[in-house]
Coordinates of C-alpha atoms and ligand atoms in Angstrom, one line a residue:
X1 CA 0.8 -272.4 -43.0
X2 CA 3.4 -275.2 -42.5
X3 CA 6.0 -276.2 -44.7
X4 CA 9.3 -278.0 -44.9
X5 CA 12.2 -275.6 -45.6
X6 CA 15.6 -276.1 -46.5
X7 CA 18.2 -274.1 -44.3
X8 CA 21.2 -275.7 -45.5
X9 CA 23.4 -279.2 -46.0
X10 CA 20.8 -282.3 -44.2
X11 CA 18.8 -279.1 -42.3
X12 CA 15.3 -279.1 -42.8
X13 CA 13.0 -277.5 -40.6
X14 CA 8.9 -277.4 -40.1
X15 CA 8.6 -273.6 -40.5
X16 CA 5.4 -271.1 -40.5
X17 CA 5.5 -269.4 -43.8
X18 CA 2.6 -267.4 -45.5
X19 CA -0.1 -269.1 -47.5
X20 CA 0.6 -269.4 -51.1
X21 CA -1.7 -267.0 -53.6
X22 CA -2.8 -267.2 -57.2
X23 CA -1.0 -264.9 -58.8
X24 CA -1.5 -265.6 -62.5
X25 CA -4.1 -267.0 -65.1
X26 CA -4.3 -270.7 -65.0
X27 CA -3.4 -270.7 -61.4
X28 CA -5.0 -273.3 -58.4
X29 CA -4.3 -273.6 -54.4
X30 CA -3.7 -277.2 -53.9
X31 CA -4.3 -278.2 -50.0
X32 CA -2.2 -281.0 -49.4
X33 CA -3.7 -284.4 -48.2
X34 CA -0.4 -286.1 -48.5
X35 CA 2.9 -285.6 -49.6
X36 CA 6.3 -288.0 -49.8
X37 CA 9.7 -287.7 -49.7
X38 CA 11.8 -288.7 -53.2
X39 CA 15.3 -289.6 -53.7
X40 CA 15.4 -286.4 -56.0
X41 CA 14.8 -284.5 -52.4
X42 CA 18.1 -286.2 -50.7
X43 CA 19.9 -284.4 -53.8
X44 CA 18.8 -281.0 -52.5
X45 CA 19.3 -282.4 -48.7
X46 CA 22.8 -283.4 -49.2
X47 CA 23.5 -280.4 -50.7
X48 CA 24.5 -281.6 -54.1
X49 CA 22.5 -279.1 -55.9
X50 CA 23.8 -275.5 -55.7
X51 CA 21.0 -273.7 -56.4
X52 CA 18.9 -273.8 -53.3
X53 CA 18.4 -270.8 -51.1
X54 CA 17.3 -271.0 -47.2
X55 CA 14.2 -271.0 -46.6
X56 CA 12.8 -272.3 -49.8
X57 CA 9.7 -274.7 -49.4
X58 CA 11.0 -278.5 -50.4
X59 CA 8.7 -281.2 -52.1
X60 CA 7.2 -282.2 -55.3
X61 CA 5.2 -285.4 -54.7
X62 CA 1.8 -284.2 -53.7
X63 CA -1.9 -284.6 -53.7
X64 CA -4.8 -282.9 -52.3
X65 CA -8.2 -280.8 -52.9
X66 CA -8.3 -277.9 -54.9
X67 CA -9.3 -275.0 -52.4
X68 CA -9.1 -271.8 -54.9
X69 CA -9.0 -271.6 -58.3
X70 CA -8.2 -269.0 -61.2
X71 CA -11.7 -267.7 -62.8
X72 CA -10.0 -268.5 -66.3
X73 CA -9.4 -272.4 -64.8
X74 CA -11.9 -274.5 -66.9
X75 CA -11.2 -278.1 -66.3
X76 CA -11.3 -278.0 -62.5
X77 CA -13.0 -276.4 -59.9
X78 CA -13.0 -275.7 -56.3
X79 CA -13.3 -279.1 -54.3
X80 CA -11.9 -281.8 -57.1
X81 CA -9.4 -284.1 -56.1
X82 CA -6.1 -283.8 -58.5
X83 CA -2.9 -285.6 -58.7
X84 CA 0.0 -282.6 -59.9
X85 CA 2.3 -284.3 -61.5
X86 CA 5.7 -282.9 -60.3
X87 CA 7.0 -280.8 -63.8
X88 CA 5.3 -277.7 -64.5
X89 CA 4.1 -277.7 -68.3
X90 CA 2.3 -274.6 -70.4
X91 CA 0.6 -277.0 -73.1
X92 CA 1.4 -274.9 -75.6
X93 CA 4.9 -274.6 -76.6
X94 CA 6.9 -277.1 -79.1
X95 CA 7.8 -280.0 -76.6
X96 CA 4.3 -279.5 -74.5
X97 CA 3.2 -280.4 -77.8
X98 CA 5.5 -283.3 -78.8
X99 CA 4.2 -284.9 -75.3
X100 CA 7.8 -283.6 -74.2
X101 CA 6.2 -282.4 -71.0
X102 CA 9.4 -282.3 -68.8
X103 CA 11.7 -280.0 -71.2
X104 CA 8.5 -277.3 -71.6
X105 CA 9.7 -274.0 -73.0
X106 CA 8.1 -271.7 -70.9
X107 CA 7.6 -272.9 -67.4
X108 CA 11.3 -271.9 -66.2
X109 CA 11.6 -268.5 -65.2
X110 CA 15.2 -269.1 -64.4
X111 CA 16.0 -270.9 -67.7
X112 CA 19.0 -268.6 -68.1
X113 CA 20.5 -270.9 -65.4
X114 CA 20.4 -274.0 -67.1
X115 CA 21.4 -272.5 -70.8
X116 CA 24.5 -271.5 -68.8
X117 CA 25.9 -275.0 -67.4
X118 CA 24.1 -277.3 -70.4
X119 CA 23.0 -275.2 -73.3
X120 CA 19.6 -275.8 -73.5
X121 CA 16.8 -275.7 -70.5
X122 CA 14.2 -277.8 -68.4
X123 CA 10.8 -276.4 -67.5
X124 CA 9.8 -275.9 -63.7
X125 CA 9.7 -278.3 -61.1
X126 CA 7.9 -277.8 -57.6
X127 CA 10.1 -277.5 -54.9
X128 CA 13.4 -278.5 -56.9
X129 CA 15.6 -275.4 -56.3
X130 CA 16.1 -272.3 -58.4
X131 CA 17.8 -273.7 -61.0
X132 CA 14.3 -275.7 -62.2
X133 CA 12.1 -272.3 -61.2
X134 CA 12.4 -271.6 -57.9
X135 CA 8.5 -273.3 -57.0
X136 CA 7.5 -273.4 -53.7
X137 CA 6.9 -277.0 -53.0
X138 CA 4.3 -279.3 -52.0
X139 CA 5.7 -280.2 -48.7
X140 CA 3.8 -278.0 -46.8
X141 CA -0.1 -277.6 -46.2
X142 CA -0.9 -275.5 -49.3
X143 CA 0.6 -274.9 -52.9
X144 CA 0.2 -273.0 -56.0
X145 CA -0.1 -274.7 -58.6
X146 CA -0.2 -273.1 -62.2
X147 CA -1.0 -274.5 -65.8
X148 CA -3.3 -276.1 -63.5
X149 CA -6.0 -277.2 -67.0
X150 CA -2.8 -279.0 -68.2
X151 CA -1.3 -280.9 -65.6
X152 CA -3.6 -281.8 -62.9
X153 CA -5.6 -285.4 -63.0
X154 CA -8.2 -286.3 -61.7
X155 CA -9.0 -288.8 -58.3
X156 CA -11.6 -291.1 -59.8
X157 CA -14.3 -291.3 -56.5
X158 CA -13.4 -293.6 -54.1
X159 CA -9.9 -293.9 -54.6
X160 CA -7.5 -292.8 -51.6
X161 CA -5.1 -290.4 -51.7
X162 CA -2.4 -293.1 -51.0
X163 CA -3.3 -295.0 -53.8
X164 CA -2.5 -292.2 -56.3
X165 CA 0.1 -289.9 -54.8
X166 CA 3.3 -291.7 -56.4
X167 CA 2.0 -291.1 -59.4
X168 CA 3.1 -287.7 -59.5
X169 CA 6.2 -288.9 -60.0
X170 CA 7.7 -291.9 -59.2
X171 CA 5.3 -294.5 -60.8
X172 CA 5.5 -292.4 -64.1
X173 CA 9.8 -292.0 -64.0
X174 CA 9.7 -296.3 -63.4
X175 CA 7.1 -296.7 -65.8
X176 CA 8.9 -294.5 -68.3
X177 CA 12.0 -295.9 -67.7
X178 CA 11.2 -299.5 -68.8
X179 CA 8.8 -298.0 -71.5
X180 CA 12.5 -296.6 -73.0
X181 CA 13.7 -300.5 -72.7
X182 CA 11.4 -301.3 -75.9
X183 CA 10.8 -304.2 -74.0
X184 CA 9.8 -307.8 -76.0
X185 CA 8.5 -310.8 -74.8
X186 CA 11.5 -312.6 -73.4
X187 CA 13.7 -309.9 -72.5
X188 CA 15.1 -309.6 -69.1
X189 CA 15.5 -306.4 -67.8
X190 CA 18.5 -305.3 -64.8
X191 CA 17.2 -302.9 -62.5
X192 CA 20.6 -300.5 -61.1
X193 CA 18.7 -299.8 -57.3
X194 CA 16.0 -301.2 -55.7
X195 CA 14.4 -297.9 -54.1
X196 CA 11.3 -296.6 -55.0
X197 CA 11.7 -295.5 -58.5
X198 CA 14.0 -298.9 -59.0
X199 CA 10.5 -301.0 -57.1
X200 CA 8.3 -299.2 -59.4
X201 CA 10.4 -299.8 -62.8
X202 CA 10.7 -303.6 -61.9
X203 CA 7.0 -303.8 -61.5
X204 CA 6.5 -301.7 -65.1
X205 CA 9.0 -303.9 -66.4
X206 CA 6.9 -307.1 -66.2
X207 CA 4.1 -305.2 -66.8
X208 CA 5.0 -304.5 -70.1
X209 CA 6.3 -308.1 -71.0
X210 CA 9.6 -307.9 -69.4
X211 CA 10.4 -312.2 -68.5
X212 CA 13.2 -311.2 -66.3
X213 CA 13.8 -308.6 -63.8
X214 CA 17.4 -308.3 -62.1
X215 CA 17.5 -305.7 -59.2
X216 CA 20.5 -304.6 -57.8
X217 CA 21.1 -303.0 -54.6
X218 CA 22.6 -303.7 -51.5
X219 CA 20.1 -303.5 -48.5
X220 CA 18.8 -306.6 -47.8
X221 CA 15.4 -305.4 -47.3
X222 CA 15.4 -303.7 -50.4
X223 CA 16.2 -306.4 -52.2
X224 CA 13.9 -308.5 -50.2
X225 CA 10.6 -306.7 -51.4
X226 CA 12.2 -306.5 -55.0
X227 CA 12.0 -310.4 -54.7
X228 CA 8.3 -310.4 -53.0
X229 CA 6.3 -307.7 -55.0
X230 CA 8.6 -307.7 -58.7
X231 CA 9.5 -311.4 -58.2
X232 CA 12.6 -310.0 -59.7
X233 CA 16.0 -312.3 -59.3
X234 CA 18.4 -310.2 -57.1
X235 CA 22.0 -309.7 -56.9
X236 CA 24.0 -307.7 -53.7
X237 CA 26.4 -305.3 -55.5
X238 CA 28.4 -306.1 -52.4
X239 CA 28.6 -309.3 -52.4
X240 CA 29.4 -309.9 -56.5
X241 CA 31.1 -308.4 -59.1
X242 CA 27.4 -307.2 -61.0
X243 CA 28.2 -307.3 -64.6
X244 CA 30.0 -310.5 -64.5
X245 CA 27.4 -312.4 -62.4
X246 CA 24.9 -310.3 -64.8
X247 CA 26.4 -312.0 -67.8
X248 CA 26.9 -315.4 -66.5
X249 CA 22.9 -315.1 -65.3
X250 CA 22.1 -314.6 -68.8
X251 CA 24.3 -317.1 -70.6
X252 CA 27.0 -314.8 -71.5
X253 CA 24.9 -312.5 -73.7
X254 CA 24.1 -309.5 -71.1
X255 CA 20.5 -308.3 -70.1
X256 CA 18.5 -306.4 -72.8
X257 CA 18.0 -303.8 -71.2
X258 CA 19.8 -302.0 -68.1
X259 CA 17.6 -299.3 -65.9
X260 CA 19.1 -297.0 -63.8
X261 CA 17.4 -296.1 -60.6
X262 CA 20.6 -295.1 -58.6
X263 CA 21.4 -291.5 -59.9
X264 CA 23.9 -288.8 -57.5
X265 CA 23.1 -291.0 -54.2
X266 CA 25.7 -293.9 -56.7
X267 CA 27.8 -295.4 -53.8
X268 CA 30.9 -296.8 -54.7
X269 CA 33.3 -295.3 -52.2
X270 CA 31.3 -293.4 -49.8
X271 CA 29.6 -290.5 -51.5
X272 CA 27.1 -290.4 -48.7
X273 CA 30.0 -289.2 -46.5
X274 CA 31.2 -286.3 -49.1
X275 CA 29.4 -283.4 -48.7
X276 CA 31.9 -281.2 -49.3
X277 CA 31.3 -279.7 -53.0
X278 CA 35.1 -279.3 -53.9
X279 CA 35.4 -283.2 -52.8
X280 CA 32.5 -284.5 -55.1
X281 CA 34.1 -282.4 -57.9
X282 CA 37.3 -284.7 -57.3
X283 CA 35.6 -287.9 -56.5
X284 CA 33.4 -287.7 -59.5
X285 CA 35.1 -290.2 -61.0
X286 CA 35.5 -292.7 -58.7
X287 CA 31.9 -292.2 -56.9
X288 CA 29.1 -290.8 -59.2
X289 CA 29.5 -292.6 -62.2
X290 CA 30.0 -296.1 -60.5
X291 CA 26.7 -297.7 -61.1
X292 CA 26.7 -296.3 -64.9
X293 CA 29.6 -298.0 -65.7
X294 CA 28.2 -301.2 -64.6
X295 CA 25.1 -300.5 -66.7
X296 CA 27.2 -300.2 -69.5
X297 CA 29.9 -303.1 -69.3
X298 CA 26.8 -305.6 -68.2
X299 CA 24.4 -304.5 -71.1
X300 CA 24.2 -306.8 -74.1
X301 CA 25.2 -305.6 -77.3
X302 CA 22.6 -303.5 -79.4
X303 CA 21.0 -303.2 -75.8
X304 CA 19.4 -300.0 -74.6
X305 CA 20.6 -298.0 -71.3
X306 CA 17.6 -296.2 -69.7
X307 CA 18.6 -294.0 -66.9
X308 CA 15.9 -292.8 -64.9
X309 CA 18.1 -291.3 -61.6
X310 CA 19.2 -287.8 -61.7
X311 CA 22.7 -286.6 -62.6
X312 CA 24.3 -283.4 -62.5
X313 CA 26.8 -281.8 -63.9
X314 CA 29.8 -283.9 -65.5
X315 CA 30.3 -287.6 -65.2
X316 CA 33.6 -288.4 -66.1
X317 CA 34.9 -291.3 -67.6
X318 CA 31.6 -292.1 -69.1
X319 CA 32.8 -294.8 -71.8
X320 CA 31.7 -294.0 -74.7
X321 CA 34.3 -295.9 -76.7
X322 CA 31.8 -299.1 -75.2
X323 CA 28.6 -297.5 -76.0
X324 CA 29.5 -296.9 -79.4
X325 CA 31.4 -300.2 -79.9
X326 CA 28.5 -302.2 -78.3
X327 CA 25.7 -300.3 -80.0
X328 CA 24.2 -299.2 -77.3
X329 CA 20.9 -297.0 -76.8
X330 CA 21.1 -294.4 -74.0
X331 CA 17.7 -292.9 -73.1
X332 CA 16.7 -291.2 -69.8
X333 CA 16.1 -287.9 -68.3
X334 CA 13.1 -286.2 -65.8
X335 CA 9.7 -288.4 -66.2
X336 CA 7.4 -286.9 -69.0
X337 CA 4.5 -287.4 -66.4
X338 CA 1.5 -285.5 -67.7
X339 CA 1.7 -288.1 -70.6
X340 CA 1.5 -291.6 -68.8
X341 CA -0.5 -290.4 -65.8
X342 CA -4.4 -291.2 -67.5
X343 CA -3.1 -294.8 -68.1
X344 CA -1.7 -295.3 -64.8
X345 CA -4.6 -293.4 -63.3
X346 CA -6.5 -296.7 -65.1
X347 CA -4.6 -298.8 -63.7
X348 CA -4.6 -298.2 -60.3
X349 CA -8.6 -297.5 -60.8
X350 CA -8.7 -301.1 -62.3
X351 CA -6.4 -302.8 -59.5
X352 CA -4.1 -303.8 -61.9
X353 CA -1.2 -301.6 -60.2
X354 CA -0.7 -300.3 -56.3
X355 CA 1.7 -298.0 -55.9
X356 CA 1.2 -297.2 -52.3
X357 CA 2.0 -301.1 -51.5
X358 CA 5.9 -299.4 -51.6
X359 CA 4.9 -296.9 -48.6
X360 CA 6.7 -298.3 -45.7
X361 CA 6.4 -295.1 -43.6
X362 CA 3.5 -292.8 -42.7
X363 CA 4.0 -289.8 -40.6
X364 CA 3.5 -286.5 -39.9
X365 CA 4.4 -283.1 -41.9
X366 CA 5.6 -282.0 -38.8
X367 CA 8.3 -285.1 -38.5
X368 CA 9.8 -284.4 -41.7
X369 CA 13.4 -283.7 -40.4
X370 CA 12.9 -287.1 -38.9
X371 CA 12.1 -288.4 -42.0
X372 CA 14.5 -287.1 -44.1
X373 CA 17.1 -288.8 -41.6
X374 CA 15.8 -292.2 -41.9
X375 CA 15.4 -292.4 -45.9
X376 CA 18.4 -290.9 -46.6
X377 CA 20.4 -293.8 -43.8
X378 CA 17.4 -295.8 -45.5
X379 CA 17.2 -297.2 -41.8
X380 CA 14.5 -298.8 -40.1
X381 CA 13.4 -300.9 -43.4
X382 CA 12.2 -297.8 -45.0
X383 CA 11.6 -297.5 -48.5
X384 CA 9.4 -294.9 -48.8
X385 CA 7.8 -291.8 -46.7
X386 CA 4.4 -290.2 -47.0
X387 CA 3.7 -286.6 -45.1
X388 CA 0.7 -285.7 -44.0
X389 CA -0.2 -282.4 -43.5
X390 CA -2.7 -281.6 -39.9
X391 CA -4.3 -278.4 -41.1
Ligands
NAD1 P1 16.7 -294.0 -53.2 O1 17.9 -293.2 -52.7 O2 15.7 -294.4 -52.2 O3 17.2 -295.3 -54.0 C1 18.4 -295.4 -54.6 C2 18.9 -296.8 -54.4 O4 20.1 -297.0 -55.1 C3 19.3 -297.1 -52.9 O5 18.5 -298.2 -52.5 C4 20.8 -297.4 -53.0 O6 21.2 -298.4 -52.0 C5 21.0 -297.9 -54.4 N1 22.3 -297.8 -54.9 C6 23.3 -296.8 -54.6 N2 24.4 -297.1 -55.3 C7 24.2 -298.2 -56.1 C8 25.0 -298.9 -57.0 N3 26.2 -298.6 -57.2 N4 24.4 -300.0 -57.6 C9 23.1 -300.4 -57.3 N5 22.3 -299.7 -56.4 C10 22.8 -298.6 -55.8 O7 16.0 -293.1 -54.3 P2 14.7 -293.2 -55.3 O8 13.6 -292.4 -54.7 O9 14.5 -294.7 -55.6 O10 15.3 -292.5 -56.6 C11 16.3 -293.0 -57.4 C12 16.8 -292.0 -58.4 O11 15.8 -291.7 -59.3 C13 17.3 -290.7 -57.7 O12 18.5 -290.3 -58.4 C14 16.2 -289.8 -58.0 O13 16.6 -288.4 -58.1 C15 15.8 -290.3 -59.4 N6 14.4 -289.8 -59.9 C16 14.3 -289.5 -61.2 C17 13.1 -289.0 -61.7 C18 13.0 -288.7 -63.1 O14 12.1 -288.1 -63.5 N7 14.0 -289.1 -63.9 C19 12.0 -288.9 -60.8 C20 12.2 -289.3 -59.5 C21 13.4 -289.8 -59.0
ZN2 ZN1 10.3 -287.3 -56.9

């Protein structure tokens, strides 16, 4: 089959590789109908994530039709539709249980990995490097898929593929991150990046009460359709100094709540340029943790910090002496998908929600290395990038 592979720093290639197997209990083969690219994929593109080897198949946003299953799979069978959420959960262990479905105990063959740089472990994740597994991913025409009775959803008849894909992911990680804002009626809610996960945590935001939305960002047609489809207020990190304008937009007080949607792409002086692993180390400071400061001077006090964009590693200089003094609540961490996706598959099924009205590219599996190019520059307007697979 075809799949995208990563061969090294902003290398991707269309290579053949062999068709994936079931190769334990609980197993599916997933052929993709259509696949995107994430912001958590430029991590792994640019290189910022050490644990990648050539070769291995990139993507974790993916729908399709189940093609082969497992005899011991019960809930699904040979032809359904299914949404895979993008972290691999057993069901059965202590946070599985605890809806935790993100930090599952027993879904990360290389735990060891993790243990070693943060103490404690994440379950798998298709297509998200060795340290979360070492899944093949979805980009590509086929996948395995295992645990499939516990993760998969799913497509109620007649809706498309495009309707439903971003909730694999995305729509989940913004919906979860403005369900952590404990949002009330009246709140406003400031929004750190207006990419896809930033569009899609605006739009949860008012959908769970939110009066105000704030978006930050500084592409112009970012911000434009963070205006049109979150009718959120917008402000050009650029252009103003954020947390000040933040403040004085919210009569000195701060916003309630402060999402961020940034994560390791943060610029402040450049990252984008730095791909050099000894130069992020020393940038860190000065790069990284930009946007999180901002979250944490413009919050009001007693205010919560929900950080929905992927870090790594250490982020120094993270104030704490302001969190603690301001009384802040800091939530975040990788979407607990399994446990929002029937609601949002409701809502999409209802027309309350779209998702897909963020696509703004549709192209080819075979064009990925294109597309990888144009979302990372974000050039040519785009926001976000669905594959599809010719078969
Ligand atoms: P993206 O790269 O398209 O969007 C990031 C946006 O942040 C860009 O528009 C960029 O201009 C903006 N930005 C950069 N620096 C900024 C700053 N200092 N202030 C304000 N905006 C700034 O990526 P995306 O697909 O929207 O993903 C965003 C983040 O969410 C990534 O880190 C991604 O890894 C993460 N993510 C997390 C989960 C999860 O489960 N927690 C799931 C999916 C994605
Ligand atoms: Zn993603």
């Amino acid at each position: 089959m075809r799949a995208v592979c990563w061969h090294g720093k902003q290398d991707v290639r269309v290579d053949t590789v062999p068709d994936p197997e079931i190769v334990q209990k609980g197993d599916v083969i997933v052929k993709v109908a259509l696949t995107c690219i994430c912001g958590s994929d430029l991590h792994l593109y640019n290189g910022y994530v050490p644990t990648m080897k050539k070769g291995d198949i990139l993507g974790h946003e993916f729908v399709g039709e189940i093609v082969a299953a497992c005899p011991g799979v019960t809930h699904f069978r040979v032809g359904d539709r299914v949404i895979v959420p993008f972290p691999i959960s057993c069901g059965a262990c202590w946070y599985c249980k605890h809806e935790l479905w993100s930090l599952c105990d027993n879904t990360n063959p290389n735990s060891w990995m993790m243990e070693h740089i943060y103490g404690d472990t994440g379950g798998g994740i298709f297509g998200y490097s060795h340290l979360y597994g070492g899944y093949a991913g979805g980009q590509a025409e086929y996948v395995r898929v295992p645990f499939a009775d516990v993760g998969l959803e799913k497509i109620p008849d007649g809706i498309p593929y495009e309707q439903v894909v971003l909730l694999t992911d995305i729509m989940p990680t913004g919906y979860q991150a403005a369900v952590y804002c404990n949002i009330n009626p009246g709140d406003t809610v400031a929004v750190w990046g207006c990419g896809p996960v930033g569009l899609l945590a605006m739009k949860s935001a008012k959908l769970l009460g939110a009066e105000r939305v704030i978006g930050i960002d500084r592409f112009p047609d970012r911000l434009q359709m963070a205006h049109s489809q979150c009718q959120a207020e917008v402000l050009n990190y650029e252009e103003v100094d954020v947390a000040e304008q933040l403040q004085n937009m919210t009569g000195g007080r701060g916003p309630d709540s402060c999402i961020d949607a940034v994560g390791l792409e943060a610029r402040g002086t450049g990252i984008e340029d730095v791909y050099d692993l000894v130069k992020q180390t020393l940038r860190l400071e000065t790069d990284r943790a930009s946007a999180l400061r901002q979250l944490v001077r413009a919050c009001r006090k007693g205010g919560t910090l929900s950080i929905s964009g992927v870090y790594s590693g250490f982020i120094d200089k993270f104030p704490m002496g302001a969190i603690f003094a301001k009384g802040l609540t800091v939530r975040g961490g990788q979407a607990h998908v399994h446990k929002y996706l029937p609601h949002l598959v409701k809502l999409v099924a209802e027309q309350q929600i779209d998702p897909s009205s963020i696509i703004t590219h549709r192209m080819s599996l075979e064009d990925a290395p294109a597309g990888y190019r144009t979302f990372l520059k974000k050039q040519d307007s785009c926001i976000k990038i669905a594959l599809t697979p010719e078969h």
